[in-house]
PDB file of C-alpha atoms in Angstrom:
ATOM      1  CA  UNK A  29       0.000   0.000   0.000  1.00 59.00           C
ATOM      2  CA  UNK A  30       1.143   3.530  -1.350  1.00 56.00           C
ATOM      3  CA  UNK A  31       0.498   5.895   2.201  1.00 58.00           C
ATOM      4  CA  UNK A  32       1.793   9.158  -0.023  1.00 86.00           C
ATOM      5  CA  UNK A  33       0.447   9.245  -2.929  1.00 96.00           C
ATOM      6  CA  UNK A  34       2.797  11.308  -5.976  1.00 97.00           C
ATOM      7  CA  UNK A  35       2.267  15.083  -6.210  1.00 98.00           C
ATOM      8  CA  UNK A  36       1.398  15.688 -10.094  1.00 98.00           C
ATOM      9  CA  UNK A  37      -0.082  19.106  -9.005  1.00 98.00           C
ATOM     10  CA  UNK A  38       1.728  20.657 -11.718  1.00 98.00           C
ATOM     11  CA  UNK A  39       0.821  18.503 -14.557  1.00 98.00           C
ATOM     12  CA  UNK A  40      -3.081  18.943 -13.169  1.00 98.00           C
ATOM     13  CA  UNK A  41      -2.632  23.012 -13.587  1.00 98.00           C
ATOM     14  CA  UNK A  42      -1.096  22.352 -17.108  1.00 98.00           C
ATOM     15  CA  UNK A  43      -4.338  20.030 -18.259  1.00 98.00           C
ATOM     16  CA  UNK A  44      -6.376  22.625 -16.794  1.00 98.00           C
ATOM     17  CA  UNK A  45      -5.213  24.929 -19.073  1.00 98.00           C
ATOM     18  CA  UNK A  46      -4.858  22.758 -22.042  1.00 98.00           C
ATOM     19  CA  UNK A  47      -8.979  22.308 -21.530  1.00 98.00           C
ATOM     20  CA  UNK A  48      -9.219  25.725 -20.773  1.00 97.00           C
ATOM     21  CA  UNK A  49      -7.847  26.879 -24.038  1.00 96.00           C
ATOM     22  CA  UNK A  50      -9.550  24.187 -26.084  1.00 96.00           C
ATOM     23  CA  UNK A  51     -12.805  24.960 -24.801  1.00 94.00           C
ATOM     24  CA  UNK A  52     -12.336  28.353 -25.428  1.00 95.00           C
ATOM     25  CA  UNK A  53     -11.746  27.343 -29.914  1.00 94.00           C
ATOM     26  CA  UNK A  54     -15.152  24.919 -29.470  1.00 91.00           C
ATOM     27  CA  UNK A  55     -17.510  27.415 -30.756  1.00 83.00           C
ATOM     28  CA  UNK A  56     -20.860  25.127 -31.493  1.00 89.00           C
ATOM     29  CA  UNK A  57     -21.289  22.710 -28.604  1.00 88.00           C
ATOM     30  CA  UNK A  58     -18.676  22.783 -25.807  1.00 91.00           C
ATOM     31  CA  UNK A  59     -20.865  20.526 -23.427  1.00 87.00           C
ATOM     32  CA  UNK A  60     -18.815  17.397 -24.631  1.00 89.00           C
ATOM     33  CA  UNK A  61     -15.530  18.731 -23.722  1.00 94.00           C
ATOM     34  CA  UNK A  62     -17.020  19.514 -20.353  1.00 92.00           C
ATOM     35  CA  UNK A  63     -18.347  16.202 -20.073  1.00 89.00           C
ATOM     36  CA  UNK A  64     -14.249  14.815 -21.030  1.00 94.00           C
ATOM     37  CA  UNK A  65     -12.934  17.288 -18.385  1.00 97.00           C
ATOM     38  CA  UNK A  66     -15.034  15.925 -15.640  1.00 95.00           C
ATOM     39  CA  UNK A  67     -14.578  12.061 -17.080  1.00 96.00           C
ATOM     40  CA  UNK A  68     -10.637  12.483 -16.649  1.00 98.00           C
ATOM     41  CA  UNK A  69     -11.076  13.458 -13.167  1.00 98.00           C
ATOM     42  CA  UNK A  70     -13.344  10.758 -12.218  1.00 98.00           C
ATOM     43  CA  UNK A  71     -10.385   8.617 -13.645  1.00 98.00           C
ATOM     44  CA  UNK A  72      -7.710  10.318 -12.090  1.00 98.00           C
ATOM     45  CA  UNK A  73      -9.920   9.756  -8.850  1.00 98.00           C
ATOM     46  CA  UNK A  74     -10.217   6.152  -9.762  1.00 98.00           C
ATOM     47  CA  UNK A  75      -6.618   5.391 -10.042  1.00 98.00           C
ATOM     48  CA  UNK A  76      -5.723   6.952  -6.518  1.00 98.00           C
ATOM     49  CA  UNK A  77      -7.851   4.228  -5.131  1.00 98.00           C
ATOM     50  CA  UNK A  78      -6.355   1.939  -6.824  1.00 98.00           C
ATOM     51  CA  UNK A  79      -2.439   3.106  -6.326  1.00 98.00           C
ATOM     52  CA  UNK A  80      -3.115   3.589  -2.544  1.00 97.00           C
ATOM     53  CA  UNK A  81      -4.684   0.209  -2.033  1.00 97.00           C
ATOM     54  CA  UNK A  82      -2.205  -1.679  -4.296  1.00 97.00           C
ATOM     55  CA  UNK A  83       1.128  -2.569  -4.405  1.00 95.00           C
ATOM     56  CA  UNK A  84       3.280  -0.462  -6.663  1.00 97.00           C
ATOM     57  CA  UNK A  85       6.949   0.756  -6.831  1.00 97.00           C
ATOM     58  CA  UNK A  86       7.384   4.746  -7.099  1.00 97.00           C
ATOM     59  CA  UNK A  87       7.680   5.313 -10.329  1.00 98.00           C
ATOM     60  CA  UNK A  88       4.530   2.868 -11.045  1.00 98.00           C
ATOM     61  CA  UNK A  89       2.938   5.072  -9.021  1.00 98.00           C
ATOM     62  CA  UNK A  90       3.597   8.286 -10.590  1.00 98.00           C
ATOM     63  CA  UNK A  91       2.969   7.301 -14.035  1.00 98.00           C
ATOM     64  CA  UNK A  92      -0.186   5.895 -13.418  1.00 98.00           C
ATOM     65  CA  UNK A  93      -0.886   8.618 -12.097  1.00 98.00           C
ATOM     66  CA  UNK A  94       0.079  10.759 -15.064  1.00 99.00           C
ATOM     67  CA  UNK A  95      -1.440   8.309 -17.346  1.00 99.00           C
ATOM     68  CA  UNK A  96      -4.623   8.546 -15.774  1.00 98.00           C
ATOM     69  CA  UNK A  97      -4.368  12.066 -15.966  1.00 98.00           C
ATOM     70  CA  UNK A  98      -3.188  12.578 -19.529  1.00 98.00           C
ATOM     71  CA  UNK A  99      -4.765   9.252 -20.950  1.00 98.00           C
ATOM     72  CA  UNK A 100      -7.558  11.569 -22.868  1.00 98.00           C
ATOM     73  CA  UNK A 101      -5.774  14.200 -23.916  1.00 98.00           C
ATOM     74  CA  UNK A 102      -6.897  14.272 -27.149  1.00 98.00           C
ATOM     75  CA  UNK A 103     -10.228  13.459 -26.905  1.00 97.00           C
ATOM     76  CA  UNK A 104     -10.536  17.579 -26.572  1.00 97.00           C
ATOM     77  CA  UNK A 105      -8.745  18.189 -30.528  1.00 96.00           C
ATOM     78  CA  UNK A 106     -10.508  14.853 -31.285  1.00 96.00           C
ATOM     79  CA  UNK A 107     -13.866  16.363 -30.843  1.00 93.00           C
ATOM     80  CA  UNK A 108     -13.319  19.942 -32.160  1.00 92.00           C
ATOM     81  CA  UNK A 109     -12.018  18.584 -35.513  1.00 94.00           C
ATOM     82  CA  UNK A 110     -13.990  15.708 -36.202  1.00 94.00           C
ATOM     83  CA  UNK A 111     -17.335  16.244 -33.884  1.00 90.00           C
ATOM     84  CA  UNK A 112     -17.263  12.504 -32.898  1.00 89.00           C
ATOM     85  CA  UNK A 113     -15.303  10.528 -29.794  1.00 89.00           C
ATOM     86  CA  UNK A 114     -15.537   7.324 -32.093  1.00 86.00           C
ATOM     87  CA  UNK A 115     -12.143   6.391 -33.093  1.00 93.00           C
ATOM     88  CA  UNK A 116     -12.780   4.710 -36.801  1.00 91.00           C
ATOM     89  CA  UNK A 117     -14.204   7.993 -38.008  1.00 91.00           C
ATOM     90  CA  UNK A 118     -11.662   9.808 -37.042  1.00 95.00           C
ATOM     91  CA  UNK A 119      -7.960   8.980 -35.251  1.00 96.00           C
ATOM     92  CA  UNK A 120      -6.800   6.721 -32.361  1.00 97.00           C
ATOM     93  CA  UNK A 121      -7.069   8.629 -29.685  1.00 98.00           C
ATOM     94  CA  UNK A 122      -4.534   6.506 -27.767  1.00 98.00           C
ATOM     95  CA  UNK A 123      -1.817   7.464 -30.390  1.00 98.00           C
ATOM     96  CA  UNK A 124      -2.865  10.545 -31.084  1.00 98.00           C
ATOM     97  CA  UNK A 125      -2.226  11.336 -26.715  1.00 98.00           C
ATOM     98  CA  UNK A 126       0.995  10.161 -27.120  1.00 98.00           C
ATOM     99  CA  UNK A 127       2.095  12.701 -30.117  1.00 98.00           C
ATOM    100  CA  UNK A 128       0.390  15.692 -28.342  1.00 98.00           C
ATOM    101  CA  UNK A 129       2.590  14.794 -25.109  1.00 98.00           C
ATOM    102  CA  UNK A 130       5.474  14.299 -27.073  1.00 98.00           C
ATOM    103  CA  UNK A 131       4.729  17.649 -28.515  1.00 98.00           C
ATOM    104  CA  UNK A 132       3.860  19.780 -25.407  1.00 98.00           C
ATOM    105  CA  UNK A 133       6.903  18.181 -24.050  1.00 98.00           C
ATOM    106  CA  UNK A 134       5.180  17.269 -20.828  1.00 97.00           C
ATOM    107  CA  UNK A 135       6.980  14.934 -19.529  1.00 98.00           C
ATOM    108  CA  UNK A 136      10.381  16.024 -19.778  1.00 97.00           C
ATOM    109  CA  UNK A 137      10.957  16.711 -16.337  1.00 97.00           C
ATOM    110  CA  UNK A 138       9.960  13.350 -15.076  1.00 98.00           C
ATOM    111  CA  UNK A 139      12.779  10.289 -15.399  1.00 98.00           C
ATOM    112  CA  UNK A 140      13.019   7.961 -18.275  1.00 98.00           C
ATOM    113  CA  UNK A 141      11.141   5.220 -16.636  1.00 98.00           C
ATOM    114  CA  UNK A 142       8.400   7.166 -15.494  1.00 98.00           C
ATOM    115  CA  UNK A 143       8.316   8.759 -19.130  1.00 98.00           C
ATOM    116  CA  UNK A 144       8.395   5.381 -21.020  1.00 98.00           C
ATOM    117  CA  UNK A 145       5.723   4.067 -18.204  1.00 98.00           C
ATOM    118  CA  UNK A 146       3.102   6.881 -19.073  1.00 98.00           C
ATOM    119  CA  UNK A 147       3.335   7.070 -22.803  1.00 98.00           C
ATOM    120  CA  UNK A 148       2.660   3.416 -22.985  1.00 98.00           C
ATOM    121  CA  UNK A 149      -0.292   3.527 -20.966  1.00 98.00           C
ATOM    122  CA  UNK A 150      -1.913   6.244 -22.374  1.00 98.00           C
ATOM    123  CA  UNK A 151      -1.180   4.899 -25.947  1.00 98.00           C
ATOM    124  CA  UNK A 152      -2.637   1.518 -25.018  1.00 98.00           C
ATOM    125  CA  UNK A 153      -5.273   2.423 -22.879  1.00 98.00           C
ATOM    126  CA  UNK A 154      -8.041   1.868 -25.429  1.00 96.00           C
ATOM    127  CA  UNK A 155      -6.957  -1.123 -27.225  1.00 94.00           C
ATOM    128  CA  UNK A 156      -9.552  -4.069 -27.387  1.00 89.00           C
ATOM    129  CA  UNK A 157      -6.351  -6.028 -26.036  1.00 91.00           C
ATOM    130  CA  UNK A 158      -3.219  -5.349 -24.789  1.00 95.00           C
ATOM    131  CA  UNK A 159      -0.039  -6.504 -26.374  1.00 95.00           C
ATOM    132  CA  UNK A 160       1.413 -10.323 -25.569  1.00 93.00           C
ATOM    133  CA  UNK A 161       4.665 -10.336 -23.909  1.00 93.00           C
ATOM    134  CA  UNK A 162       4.149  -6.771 -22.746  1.00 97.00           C
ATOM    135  CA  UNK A 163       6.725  -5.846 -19.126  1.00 97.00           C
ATOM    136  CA  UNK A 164       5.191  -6.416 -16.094  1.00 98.00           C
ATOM    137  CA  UNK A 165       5.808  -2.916 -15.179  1.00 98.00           C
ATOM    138  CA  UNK A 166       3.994  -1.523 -18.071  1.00 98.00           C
ATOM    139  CA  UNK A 167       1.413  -3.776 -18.019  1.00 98.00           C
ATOM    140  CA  UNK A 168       0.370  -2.993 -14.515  1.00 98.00           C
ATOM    141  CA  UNK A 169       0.655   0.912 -15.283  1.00 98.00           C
ATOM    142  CA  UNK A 170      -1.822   0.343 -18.139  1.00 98.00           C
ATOM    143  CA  UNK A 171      -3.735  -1.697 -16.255  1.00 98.00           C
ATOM    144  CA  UNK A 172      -4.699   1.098 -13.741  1.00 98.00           C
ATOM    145  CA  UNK A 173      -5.799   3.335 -16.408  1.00 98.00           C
ATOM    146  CA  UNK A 174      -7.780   0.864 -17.882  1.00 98.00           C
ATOM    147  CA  UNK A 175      -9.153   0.013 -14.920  1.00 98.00           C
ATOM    148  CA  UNK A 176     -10.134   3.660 -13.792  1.00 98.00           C
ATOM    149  CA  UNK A 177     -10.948   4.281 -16.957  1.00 98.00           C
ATOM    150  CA  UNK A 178     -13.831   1.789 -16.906  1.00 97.00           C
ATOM    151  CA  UNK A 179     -15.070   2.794 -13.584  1.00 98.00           C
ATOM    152  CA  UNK A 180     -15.421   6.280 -14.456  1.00 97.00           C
ATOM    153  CA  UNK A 181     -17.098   5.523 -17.353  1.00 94.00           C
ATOM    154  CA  UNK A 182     -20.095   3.550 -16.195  1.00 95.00           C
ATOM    155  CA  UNK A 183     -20.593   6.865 -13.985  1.00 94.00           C
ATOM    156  CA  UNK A 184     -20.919   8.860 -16.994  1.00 90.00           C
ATOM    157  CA  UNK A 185     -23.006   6.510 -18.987  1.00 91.00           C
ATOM    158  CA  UNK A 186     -25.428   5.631 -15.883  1.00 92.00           C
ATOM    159  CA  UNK A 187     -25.891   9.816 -15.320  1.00 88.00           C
ATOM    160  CA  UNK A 188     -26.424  10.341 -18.998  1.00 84.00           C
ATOM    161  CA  UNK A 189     -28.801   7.609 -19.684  1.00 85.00           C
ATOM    162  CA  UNK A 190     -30.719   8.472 -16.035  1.00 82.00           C
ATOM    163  CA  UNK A 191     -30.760  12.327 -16.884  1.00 75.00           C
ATOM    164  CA  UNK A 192     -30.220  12.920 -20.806  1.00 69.00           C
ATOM    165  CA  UNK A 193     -29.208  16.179 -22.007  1.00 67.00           C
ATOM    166  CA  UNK A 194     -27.343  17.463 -24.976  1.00 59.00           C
ATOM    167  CA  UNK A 195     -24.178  15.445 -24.849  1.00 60.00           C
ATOM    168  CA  UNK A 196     -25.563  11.827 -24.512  1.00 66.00           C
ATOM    169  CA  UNK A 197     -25.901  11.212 -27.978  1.00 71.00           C
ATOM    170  CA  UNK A 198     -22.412  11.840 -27.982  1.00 70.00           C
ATOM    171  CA  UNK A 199     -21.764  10.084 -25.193  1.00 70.00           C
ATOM    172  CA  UNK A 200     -23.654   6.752 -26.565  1.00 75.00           C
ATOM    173  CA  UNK A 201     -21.123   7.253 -29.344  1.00 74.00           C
ATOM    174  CA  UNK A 202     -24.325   8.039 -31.398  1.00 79.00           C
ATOM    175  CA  UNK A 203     -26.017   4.551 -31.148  1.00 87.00           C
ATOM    176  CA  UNK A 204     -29.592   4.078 -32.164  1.00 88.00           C
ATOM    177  CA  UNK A 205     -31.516   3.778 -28.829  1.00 87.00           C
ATOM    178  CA  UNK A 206     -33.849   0.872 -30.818  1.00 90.00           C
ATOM    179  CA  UNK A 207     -36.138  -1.484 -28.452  1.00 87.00           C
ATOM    180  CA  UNK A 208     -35.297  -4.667 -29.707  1.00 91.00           C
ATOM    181  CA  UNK A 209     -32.541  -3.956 -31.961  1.00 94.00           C
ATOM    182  CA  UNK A 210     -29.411  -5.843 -30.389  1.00 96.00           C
ATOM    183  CA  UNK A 211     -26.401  -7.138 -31.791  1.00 96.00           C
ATOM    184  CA  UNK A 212     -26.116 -10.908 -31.156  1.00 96.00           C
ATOM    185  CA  UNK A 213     -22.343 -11.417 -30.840  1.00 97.00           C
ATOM    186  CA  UNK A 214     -22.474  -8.894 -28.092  1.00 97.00           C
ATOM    187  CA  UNK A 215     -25.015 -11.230 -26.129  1.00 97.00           C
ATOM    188  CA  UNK A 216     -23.294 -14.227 -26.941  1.00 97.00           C
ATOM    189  CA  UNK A 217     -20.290 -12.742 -25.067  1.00 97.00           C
ATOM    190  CA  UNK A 218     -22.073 -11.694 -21.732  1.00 97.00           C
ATOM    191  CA  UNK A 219     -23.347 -15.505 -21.572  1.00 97.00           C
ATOM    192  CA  UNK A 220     -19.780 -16.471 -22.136  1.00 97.00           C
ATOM    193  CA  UNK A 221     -18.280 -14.207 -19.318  1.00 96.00           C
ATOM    194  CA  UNK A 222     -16.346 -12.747 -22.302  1.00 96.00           C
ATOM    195  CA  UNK A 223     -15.660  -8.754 -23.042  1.00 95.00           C
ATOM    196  CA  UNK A 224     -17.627  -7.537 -25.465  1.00 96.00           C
ATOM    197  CA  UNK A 225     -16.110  -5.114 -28.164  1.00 93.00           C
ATOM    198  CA  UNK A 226     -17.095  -1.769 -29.110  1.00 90.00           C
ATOM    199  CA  UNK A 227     -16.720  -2.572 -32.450  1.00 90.00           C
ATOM    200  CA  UNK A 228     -19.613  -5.055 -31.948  1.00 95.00           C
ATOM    201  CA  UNK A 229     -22.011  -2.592 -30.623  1.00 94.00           C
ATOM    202  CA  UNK A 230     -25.826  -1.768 -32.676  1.00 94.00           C
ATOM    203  CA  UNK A 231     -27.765   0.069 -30.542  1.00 93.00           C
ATOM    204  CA  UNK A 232     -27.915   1.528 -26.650  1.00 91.00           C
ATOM    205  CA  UNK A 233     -28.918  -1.921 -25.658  1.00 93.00           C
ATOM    206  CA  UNK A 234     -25.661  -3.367 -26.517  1.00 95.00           C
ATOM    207  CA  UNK A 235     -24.159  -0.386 -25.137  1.00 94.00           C
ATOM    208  CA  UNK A 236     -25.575  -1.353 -21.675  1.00 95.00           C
ATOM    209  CA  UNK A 237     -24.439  -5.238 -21.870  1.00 97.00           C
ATOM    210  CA  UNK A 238     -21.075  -4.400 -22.878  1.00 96.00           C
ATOM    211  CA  UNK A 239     -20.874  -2.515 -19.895  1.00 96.00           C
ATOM    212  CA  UNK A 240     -21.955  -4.901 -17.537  1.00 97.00           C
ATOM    213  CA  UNK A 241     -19.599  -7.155 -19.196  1.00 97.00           C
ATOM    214  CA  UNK A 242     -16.591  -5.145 -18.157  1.00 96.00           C
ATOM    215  CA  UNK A 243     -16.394  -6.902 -14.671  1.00 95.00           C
ATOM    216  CA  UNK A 244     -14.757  -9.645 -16.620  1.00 94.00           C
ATOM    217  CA  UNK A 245     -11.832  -7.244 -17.489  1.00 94.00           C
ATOM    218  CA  UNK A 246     -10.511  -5.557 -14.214  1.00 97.00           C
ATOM    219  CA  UNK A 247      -7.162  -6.213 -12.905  1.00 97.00           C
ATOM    220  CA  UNK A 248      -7.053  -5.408  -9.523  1.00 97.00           C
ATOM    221  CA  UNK A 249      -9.093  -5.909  -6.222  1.00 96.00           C
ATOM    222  CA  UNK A 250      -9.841  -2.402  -5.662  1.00 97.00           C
ATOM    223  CA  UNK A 251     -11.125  -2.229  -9.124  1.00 98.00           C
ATOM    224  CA  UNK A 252     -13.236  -5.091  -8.840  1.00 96.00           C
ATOM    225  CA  UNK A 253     -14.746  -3.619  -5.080  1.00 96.00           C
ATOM    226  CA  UNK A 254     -15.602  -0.440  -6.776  1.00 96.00           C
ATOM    227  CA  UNK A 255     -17.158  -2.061  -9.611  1.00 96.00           C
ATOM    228  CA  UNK A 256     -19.705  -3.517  -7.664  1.00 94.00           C
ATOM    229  CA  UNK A 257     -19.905  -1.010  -4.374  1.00 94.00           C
ATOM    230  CA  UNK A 258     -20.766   2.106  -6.688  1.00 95.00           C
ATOM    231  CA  UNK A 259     -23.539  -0.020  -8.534  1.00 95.00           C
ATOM    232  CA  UNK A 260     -23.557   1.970 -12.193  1.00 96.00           C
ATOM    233  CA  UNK A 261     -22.989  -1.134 -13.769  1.00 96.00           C
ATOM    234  CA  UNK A 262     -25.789  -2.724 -12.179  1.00 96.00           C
ATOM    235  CA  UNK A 263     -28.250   0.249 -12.964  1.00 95.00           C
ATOM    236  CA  UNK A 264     -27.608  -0.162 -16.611  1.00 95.00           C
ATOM    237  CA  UNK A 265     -28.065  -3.556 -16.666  1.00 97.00           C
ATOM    238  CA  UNK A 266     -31.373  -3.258 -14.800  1.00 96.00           C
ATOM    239  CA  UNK A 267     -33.003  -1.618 -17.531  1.00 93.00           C
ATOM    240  CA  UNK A 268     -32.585  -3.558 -20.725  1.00 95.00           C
ATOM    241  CA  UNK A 269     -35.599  -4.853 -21.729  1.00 93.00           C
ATOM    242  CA  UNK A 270     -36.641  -8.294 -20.294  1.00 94.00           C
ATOM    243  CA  UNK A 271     -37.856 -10.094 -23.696  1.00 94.00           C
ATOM    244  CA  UNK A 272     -36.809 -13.300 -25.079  1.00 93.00           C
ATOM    245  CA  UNK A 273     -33.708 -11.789 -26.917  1.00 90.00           C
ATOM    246  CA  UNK A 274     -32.485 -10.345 -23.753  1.00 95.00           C
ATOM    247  CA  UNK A 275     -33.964 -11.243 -20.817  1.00 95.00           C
ATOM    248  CA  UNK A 276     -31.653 -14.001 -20.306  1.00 96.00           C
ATOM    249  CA  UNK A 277     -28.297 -12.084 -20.492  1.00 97.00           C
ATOM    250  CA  UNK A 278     -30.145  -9.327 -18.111  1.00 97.00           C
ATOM    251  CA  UNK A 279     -30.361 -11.793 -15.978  1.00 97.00           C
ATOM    252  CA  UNK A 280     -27.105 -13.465 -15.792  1.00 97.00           C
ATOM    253  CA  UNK A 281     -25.250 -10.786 -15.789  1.00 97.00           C
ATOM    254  CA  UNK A 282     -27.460  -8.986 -12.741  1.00 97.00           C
ATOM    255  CA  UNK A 283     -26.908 -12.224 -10.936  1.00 95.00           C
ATOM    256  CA  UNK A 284     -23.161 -11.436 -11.128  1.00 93.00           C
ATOM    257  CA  UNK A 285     -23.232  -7.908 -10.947  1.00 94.00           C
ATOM    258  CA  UNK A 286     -25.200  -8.641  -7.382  1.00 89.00           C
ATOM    259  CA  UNK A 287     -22.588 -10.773  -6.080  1.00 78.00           C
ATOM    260  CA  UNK A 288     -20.736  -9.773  -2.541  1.00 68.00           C
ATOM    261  CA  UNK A 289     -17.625  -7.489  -3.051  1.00 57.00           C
TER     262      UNK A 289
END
């Protein structure tokens, strides 16, 4: 267990800023940047838990910490130039992270480790699957971030889909919210206990089951005990529809979703 946490005060002025100033060139709908600004503190938030009730070196520590913090940087350009958060109609936004780090030069003051720590986290914290063979150091910095990530997540999508306003179409990455309409590979997967993919996804429905199917993809205890204690995942699940295409994965994965901690 990490008592002191790292100080990344400075880098958490800088992205600040960075928002600050993109927000300020988003001259249409700035509500989705708002709604990134708040998401990366939620993770940020996320991955303290996890760092102080895990074991990690130092320099794990930091950068998953900075990853956390950084791991959407681009989400802000993403949105302003192409109007979308989906990454096939527009850029990786993993990748793209990385470059505008590179760029700003924001990590020069920390130490090569940390440095090669954060930019693989935040350039792999989207993939489907992380890379075979991958150091156990990076993998567990990634890990946090795409733990935290997750968590954070189902907060947004469970307050968006409660309380709709003018970002959750772009928050439901613009999905069809269809009764009925699901995509069958997607429920195949939550019988199987298996991730289901983005790519995959039809409608709002599947949206909702591919969420509940992240409990199959933490890495950590902590990330596992927040899952379930803060209960977003669980009030997603609760309202897909209860017919014959559905009702059974509702069901199963409620069932594990209301398991003990």
């Amino acid at each position: 267990m990490n008592a002191t946490l790292p100080d990344i005060r400075p880098h958490e002025e800088w992205f600040r800023a960075y928002v600050a100033a993109e927000r300020a060139r988003e001259q249409e709908n700035p509500a989705p940047l708002d709604l990134k600004e708040q998401h990366t503190a939620g993770v940020l938030r996320h991955a303290r838990a996890i760092v102080a009730e895990e074991a990690f070196s130092p320099a794990e520590a930091r950068a998953a910490l900075l990853a956390a913090l950084y791991h959407d940087v681009a989400r802000f350009e993403q949105y302003r130039l192409f109007r979308t958060f989906r990454d096939p109609l527009s850029r990786n936004h993993g990748q793209w992270g990385v470059c505008i780090l590179k760029q700003e030069a924001r990590l020069t003051e920390e130490t090569p480790e940390i440095r090669r720590l954060t930019l693989t986290a935040v350039g792999l914290h989207n993939r489907y699957a992380l890379p075979a063979r991958l150091p156990e150091a990076f993998l567990r910095v990634t890990c946090v971030v795409r733990d935290a990530d997750k968590l954070d997540i189902l907060r947004v999508m469970d307050d968006n889909l409660h309380h709709p306003d003018a970002a959750t179409r772009t928050a439901v990455l613009s999905l069809p919210d269809t009764p009925g309409l699901y995509s069958p590979r997607v429920l195949e997967d939550a019988l199987a206990n298996r991730v289901a993919a983005y790519a995959d996804l039809s409608s709002v429905n599947d949206f909702r089951v591919l969420l509940g199917t992240w409990l199959n993809d933490l890495h950590f205890a902590t990330s596992r005990r927040i899952f379930l204690q803060e209960g977003h995942a669980r009030h997603l699940v609760e309202e897909l529809p209860r017919d014959d295409a559905c009702g059974a994965v509702r069901e199963h994965l409620l069932n594990r979703l209301n398991s003990p901690c």
